[in-house]
PDB file of C-alpha atoms in Angstrom:
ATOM      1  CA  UNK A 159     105.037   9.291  18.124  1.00 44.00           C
ATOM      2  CA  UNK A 160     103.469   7.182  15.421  1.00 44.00           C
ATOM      3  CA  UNK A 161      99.733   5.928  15.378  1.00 45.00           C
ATOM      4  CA  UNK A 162      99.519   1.958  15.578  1.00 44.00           C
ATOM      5  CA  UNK A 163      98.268   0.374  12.618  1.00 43.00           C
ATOM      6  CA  UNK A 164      94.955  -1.570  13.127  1.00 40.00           C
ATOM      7  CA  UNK A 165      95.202  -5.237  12.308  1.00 39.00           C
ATOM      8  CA  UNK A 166      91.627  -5.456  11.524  1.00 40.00           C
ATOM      9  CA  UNK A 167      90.237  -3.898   7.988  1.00 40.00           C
ATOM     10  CA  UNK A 168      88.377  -0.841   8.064  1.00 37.00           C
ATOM     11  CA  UNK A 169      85.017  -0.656   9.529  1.00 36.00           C
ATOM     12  CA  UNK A 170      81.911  -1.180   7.339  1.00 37.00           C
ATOM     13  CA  UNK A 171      80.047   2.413   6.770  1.00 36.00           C
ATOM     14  CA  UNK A 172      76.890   2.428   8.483  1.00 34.00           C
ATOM     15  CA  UNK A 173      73.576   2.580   6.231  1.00 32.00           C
ATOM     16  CA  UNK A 174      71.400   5.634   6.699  1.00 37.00           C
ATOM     17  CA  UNK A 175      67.801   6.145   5.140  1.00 38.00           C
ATOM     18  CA  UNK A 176      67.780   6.712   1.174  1.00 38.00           C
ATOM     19  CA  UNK A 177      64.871   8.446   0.351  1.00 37.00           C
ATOM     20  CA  UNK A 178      64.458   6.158  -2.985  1.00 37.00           C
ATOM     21  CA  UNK A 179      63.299   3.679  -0.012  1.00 33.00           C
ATOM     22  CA  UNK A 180      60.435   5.879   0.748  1.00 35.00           C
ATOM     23  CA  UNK A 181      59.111   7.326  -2.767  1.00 39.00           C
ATOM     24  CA  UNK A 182      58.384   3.675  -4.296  1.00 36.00           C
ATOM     25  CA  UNK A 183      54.893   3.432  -5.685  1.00 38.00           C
ATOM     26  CA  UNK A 184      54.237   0.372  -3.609  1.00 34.00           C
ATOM     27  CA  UNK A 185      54.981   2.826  -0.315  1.00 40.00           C
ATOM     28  CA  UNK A 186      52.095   4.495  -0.800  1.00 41.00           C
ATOM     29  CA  UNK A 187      49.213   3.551   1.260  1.00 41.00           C
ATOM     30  CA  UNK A 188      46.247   2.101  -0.963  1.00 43.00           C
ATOM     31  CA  UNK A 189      42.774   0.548   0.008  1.00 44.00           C
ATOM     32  CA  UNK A 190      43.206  -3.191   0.321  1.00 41.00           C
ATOM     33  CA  UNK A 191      46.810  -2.962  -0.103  1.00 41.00           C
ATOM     34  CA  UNK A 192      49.032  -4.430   2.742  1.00 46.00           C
ATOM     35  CA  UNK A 193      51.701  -2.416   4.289  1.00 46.00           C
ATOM     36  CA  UNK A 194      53.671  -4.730   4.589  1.00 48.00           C
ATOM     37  CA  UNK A 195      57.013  -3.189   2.204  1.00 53.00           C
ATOM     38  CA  UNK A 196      56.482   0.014   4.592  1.00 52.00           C
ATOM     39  CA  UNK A 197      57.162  -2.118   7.954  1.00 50.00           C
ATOM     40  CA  UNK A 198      59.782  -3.697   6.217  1.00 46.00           C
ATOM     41  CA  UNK A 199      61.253  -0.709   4.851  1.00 52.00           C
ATOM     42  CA  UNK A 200      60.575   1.279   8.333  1.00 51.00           C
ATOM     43  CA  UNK A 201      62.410  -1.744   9.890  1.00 52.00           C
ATOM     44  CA  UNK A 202      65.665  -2.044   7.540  1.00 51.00           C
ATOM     45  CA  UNK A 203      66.350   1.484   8.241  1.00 47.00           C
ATOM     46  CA  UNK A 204      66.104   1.466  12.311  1.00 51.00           C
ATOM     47  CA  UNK A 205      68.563  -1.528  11.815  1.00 49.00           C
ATOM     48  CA  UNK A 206      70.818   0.710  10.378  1.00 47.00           C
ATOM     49  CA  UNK A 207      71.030   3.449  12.544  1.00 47.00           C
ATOM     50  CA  UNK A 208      71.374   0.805  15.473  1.00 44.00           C
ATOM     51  CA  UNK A 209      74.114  -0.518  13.187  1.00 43.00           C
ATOM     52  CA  UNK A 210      75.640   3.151  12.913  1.00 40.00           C
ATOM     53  CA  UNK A 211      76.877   2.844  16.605  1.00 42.00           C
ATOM     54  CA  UNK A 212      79.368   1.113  17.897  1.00 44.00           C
ATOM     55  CA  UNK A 213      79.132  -1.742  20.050  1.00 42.00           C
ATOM     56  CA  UNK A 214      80.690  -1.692  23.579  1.00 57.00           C
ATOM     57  CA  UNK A 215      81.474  -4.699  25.277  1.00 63.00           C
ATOM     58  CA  UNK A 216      80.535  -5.305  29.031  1.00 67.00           C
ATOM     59  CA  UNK A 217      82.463  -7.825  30.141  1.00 64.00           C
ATOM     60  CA  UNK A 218      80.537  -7.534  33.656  1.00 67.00           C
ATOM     61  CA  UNK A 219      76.288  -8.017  34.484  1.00 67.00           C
ATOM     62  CA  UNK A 220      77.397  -4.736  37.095  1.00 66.00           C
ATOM     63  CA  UNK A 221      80.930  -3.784  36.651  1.00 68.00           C
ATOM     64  CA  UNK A 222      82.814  -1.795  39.329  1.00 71.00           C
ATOM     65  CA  UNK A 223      81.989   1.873  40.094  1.00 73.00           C
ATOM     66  CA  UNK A 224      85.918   2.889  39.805  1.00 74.00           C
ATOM     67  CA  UNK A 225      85.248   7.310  39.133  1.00 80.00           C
ATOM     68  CA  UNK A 226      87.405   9.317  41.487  1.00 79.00           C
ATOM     69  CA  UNK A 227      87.894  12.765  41.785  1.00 88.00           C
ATOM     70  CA  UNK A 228      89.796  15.244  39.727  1.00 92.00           C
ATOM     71  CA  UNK A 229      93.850  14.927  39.824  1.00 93.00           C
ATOM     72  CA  UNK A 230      96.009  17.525  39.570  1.00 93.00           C
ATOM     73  CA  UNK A 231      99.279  15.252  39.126  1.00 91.00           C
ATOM     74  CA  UNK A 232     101.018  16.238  42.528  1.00 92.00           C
ATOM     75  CA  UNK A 233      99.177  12.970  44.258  1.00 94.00           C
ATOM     76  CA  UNK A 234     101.305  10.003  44.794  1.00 91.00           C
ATOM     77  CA  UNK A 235     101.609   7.597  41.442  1.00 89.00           C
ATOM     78  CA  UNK A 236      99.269   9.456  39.310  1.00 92.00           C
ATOM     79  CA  UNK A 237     102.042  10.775  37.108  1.00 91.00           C
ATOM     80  CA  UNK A 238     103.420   7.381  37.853  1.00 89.00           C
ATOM     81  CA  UNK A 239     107.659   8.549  38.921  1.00 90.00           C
ATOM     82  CA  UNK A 240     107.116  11.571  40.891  1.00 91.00           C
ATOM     83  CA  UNK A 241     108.321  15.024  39.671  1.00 94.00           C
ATOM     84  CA  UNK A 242     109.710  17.150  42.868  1.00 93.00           C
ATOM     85  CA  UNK A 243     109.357  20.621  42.180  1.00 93.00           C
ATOM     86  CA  UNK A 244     106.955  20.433  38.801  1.00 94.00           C
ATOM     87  CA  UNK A 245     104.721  23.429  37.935  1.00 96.00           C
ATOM     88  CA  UNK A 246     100.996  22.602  37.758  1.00 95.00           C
ATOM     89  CA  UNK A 247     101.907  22.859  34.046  1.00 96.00           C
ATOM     90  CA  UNK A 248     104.568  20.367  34.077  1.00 96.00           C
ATOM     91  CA  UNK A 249     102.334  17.917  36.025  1.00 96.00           C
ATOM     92  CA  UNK A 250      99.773  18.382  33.317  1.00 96.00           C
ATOM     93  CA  UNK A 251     102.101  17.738  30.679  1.00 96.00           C
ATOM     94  CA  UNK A 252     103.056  14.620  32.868  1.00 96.00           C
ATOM     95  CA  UNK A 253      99.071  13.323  32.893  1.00 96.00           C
ATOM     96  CA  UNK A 254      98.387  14.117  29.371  1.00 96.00           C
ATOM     97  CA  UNK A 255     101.440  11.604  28.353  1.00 95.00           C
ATOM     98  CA  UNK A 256     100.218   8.822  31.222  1.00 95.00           C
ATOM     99  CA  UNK A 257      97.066   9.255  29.337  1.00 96.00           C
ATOM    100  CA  UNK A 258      98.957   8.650  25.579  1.00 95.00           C
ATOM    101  CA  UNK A 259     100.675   5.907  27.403  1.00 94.00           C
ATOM    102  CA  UNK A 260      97.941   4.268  29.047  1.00 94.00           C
ATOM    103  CA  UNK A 261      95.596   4.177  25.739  1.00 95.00           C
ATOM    104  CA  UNK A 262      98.634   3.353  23.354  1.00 94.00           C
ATOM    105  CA  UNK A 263      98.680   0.228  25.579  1.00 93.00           C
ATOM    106  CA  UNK A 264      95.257  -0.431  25.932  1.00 93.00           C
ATOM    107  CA  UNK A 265      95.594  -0.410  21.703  1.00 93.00           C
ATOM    108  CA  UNK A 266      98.233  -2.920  22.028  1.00 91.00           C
ATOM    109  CA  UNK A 267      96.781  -5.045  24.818  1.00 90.00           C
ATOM    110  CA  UNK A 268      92.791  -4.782  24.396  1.00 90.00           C
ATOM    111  CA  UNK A 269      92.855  -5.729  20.676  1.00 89.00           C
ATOM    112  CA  UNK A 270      91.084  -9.458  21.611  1.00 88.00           C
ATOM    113  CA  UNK A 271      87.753  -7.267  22.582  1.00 87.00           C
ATOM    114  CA  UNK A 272      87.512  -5.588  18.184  1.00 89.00           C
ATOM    115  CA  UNK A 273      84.226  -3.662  19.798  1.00 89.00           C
ATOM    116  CA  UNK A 274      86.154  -1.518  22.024  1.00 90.00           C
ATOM    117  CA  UNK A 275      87.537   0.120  19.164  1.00 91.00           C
ATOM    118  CA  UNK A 276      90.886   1.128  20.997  1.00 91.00           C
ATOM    119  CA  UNK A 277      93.307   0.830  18.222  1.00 94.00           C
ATOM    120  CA  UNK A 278      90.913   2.951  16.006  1.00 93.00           C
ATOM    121  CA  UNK A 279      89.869   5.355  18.736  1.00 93.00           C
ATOM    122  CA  UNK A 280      93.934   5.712  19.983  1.00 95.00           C
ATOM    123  CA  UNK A 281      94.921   6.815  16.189  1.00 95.00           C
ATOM    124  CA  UNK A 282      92.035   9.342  15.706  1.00 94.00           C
ATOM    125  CA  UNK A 283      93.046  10.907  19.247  1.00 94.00           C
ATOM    126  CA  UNK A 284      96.478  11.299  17.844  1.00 94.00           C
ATOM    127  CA  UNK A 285      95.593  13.003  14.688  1.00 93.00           C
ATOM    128  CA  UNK A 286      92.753  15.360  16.879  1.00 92.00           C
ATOM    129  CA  UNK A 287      94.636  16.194  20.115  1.00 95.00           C
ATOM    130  CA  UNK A 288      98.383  15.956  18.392  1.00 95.00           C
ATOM    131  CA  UNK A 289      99.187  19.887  19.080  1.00 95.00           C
ATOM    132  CA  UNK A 290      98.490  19.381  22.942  1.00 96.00           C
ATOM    133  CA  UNK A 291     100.247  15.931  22.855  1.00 95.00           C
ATOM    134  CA  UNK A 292     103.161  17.575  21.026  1.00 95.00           C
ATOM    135  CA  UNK A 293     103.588  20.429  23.715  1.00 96.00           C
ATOM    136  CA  UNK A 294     103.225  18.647  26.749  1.00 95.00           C
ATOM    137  CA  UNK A 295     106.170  16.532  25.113  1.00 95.00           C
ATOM    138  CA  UNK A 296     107.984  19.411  25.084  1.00 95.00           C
ATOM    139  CA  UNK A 297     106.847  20.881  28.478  1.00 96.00           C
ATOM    140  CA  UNK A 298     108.101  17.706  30.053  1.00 95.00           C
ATOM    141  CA  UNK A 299     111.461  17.666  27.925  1.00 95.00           C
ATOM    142  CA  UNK A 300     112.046  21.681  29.903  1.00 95.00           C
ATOM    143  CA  UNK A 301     111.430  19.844  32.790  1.00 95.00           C
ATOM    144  CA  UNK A 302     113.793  17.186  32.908  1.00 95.00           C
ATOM    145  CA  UNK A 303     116.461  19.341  31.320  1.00 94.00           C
ATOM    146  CA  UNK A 304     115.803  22.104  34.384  1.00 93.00           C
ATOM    147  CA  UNK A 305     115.992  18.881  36.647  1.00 92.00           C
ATOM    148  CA  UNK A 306     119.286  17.133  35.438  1.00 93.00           C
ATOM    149  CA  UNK A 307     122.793  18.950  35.280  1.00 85.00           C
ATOM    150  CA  UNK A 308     123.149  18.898  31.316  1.00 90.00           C
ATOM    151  CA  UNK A 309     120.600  18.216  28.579  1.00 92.00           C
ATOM    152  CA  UNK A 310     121.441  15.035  27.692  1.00 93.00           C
ATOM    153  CA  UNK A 311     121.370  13.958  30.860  1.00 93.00           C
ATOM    154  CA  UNK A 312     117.678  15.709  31.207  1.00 93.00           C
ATOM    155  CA  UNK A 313     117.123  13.229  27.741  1.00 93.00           C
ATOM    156  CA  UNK A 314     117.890   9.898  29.542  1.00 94.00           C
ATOM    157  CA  UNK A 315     115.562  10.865  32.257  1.00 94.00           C
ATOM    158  CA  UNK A 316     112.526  11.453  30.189  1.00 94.00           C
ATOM    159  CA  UNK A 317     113.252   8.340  28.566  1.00 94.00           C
ATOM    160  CA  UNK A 318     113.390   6.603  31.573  1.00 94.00           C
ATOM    161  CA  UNK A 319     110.198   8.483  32.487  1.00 94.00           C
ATOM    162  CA  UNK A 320     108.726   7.596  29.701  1.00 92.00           C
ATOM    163  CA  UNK A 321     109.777   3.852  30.211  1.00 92.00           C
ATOM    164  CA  UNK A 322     108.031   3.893  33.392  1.00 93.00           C
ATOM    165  CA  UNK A 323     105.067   5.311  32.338  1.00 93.00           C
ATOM    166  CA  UNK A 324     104.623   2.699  29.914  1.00 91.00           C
ATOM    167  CA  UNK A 325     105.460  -0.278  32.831  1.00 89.00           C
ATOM    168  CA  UNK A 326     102.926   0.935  34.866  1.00 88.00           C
ATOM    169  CA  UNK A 327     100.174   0.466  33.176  1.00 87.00           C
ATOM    170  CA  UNK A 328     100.547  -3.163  33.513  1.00 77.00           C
ATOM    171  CA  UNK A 329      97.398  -5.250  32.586  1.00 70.00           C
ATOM    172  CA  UNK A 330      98.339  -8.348  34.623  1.00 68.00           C
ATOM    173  CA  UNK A 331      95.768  -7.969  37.338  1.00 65.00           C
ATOM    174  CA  UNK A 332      93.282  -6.656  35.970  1.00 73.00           C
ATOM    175  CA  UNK A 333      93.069  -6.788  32.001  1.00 82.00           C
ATOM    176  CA  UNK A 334      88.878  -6.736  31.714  1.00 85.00           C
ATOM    177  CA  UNK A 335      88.679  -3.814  33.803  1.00 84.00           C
ATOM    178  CA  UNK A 336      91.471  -1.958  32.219  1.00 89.00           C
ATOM    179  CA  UNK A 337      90.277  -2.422  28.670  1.00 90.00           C
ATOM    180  CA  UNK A 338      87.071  -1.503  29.774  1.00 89.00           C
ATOM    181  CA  UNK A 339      87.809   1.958  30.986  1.00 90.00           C
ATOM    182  CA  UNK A 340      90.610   2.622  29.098  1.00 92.00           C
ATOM    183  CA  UNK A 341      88.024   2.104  25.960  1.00 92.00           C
ATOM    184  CA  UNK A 342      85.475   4.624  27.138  1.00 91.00           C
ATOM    185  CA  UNK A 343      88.362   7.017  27.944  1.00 94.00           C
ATOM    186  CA  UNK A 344      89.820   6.691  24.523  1.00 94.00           C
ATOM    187  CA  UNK A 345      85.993   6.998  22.835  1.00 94.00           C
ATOM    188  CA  UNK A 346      85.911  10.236  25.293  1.00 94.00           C
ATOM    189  CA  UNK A 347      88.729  11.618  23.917  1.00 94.00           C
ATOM    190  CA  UNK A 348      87.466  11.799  20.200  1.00 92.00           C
ATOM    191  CA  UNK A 349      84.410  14.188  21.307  1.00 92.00           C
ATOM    192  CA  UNK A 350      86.929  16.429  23.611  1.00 93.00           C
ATOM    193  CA  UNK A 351      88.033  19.958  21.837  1.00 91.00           C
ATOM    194  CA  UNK A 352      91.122  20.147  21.160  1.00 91.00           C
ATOM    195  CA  UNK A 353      93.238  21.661  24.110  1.00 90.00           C
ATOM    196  CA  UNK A 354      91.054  19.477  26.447  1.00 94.00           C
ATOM    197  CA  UNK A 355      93.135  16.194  26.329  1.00 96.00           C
ATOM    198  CA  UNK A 356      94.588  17.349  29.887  1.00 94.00           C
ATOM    199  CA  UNK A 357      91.585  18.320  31.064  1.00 95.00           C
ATOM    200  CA  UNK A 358      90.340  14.527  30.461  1.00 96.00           C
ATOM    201  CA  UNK A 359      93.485  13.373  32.099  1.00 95.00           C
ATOM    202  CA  UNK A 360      92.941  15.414  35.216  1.00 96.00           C
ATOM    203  CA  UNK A 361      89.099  14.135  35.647  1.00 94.00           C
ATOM    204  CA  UNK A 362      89.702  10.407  34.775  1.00 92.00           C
ATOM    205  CA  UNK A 363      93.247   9.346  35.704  1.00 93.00           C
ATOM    206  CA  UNK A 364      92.299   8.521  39.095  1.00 93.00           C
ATOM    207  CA  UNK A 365      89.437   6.122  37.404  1.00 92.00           C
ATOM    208  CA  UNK A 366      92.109   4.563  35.190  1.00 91.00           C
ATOM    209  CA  UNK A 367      94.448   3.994  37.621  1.00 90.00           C
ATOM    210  CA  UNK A 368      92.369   1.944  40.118  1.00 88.00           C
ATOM    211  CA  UNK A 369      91.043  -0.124  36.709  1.00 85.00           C
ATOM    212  CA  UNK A 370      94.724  -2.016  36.538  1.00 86.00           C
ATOM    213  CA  UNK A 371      93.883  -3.406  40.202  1.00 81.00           C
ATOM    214  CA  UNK A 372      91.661  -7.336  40.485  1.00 73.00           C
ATOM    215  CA  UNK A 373      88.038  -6.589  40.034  1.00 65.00           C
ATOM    216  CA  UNK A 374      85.350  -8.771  39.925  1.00 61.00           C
ATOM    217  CA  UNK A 375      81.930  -9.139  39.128  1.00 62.00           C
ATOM    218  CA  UNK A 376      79.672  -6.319  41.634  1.00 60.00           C
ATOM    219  CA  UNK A 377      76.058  -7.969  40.684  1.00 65.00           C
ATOM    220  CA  UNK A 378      75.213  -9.674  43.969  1.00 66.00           C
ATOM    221  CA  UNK A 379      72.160 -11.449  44.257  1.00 61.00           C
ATOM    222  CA  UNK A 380      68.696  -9.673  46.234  1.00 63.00           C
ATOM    223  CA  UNK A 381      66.552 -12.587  47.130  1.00 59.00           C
ATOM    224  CA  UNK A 382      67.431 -14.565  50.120  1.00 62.00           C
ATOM    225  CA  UNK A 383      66.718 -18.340  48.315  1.00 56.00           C
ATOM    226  CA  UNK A 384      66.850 -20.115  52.160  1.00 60.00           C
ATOM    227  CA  UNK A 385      64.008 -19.052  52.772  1.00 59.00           C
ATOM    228  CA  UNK A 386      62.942 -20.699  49.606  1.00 59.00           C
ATOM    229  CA  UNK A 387      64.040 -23.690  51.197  1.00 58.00           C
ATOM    230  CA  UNK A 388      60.912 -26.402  51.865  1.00 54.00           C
ATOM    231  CA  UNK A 389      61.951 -27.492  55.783  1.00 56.00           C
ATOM    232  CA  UNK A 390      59.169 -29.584  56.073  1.00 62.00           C
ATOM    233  CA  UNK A 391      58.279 -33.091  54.665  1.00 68.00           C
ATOM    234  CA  UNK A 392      56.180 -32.972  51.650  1.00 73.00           C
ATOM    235  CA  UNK A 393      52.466 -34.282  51.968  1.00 76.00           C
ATOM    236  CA  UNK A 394      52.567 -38.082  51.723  1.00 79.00           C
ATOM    237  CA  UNK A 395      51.173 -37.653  48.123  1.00 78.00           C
ATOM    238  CA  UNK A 396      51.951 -41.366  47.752  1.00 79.00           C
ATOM    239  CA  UNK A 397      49.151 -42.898  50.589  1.00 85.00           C
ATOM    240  CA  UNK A 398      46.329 -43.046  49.148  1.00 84.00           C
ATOM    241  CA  UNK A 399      44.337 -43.159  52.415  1.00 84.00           C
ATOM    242  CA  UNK A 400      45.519 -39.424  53.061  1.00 87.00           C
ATOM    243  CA  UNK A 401      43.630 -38.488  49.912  1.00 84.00           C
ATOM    244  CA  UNK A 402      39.891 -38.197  49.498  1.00 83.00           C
ATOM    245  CA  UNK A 403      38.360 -37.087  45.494  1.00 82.00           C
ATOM    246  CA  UNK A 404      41.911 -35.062  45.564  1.00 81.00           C
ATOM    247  CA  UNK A 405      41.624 -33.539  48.949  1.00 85.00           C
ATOM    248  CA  UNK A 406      44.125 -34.230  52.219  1.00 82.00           C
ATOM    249  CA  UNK A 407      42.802 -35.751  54.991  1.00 85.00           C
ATOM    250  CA  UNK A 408      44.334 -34.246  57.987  1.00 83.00           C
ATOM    251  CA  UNK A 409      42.124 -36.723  60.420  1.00 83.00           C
ATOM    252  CA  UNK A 410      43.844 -39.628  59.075  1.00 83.00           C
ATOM    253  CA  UNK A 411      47.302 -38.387  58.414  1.00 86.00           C
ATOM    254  CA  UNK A 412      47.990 -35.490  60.448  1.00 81.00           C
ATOM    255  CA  UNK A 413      47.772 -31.684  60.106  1.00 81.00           C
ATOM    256  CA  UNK A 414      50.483 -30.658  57.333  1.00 75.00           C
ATOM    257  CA  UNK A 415      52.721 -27.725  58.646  1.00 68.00           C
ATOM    258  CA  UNK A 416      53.924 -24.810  56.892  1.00 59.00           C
ATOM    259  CA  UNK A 417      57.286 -24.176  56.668  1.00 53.00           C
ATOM    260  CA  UNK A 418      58.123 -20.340  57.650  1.00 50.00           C
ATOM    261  CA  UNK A 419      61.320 -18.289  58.380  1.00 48.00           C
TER     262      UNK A 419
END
């Protein structure tokens, strides 16, 4: 299991307030003296700390709402192959390593979105969560030896497994929404204990799995604009004998109508 290497160079550290900034003689407030290098100084460091956190990107004005409820890994495709007769610990083990599938890809396939941090986010998850990663490996390797009449032949069905896993978290249909919520999974991930890696898979694989389907953009517009729609002929601003010091003569050219819906 080995952490993919990010293509990009390492992020620039973020600048926090120096206190030199704030001791300067010309900081201190005098009579007649503009404030001016406060403001700026005030300024420079809010920049930073807006600098400090990383950027998201919304590839959406109102993505889709795609949370489900909590999975325990028996419901169809969440484990992607079923497991007949797993223990709920087995069909942890079996989310926790969709969940390392699903974000190695998204650090493979995301990569052309740099603010989504996934490649960085995916190797710092490793390094955090690697003892639970490590056992549900081996939870799952039980498994498929218990299943299969020999242990090698338990072997070439968790690599299959583990093939599949991989092939279904395809990103053909929907590679926007994917990235998207497999980014803020992955940033998740880095604030979980450690131990709680299956505990994220359980609450969010549902959510993950219905990002790989086709979504589009949910804003819809509120304002009806037919009704904005002028159905009526504009005053004949063009006659002059309709017109009277700037004033429409309804006598002479008729009484304008209002156009209403």
């Amino acid at each position: 299991m080995r952490s993919i290497r990010a293509a990009k160079g390492a992020q620039k550290k973020s600048l926090g307030a120096d206190s030199k900034f704030l001791n300067h003689a010309w900081d201190q407030p005098k009579e007649g003296v503009m404030l001016v290098p406060r403001i700026v100084s005030i300024l420079a460091v809010a920049a930073a700390c807006l600098l400090a956190a990383p950027a998201s990107a919304q590839f959406f004005i109102k993505p889709a709402n795609l949370a489900g409820a909590r999975v325990t890994g028996a419901e169809p495709g969440m484990t992607g192959p079923a497991l007949p007769n797993a223990s709920p610990a087995e069909l942890r083990a079996a989310l926790v390593w969709n969940l390392r599938a699903a974000l190695n890809v998204a650090a493979l396939q995301c990569q052309f979105e740099p603010t989504l941090l996934t490649v960085d986010n995916y190797n710092a998850l490793l390094k955090d969560h690697e003892v639970e990663l490590r056992e549900s490996y081996g939870t799952l390797e039980k498994y498929f030896i218990r299943a299969n009449s020999t242990k090698k032949a338990g072997q070439t069905e968790l690599d299959k497994f583990g093939t599949r896993v991989y092939s279904g978290f395809s990103t053909v249909s929907g590679q926007l929404s994917f990235c998207q919520t497999a980014a803020a999974i992955g940033h998740e991930a880095l604030f979980r204990k450690r131990g709680d890696f299956g505990d994220l898979a359980e609450e969010r694989m549902r959510e993950l799995r219905s990002s790989l389907n086709s979504w589009g953009e949910q804003f819809r517009r509120s304002i009806d604009y037919r009704g904005l729609i002028v159905a009526e002929p504009l005053p004949p601003f063009g006659n002059d004998k309709c017109w009277r010091k700037g004033e429409y003569q309804p006598k002479k050219c008729g009484v304008l109508r209002v156009a209403t819906r």
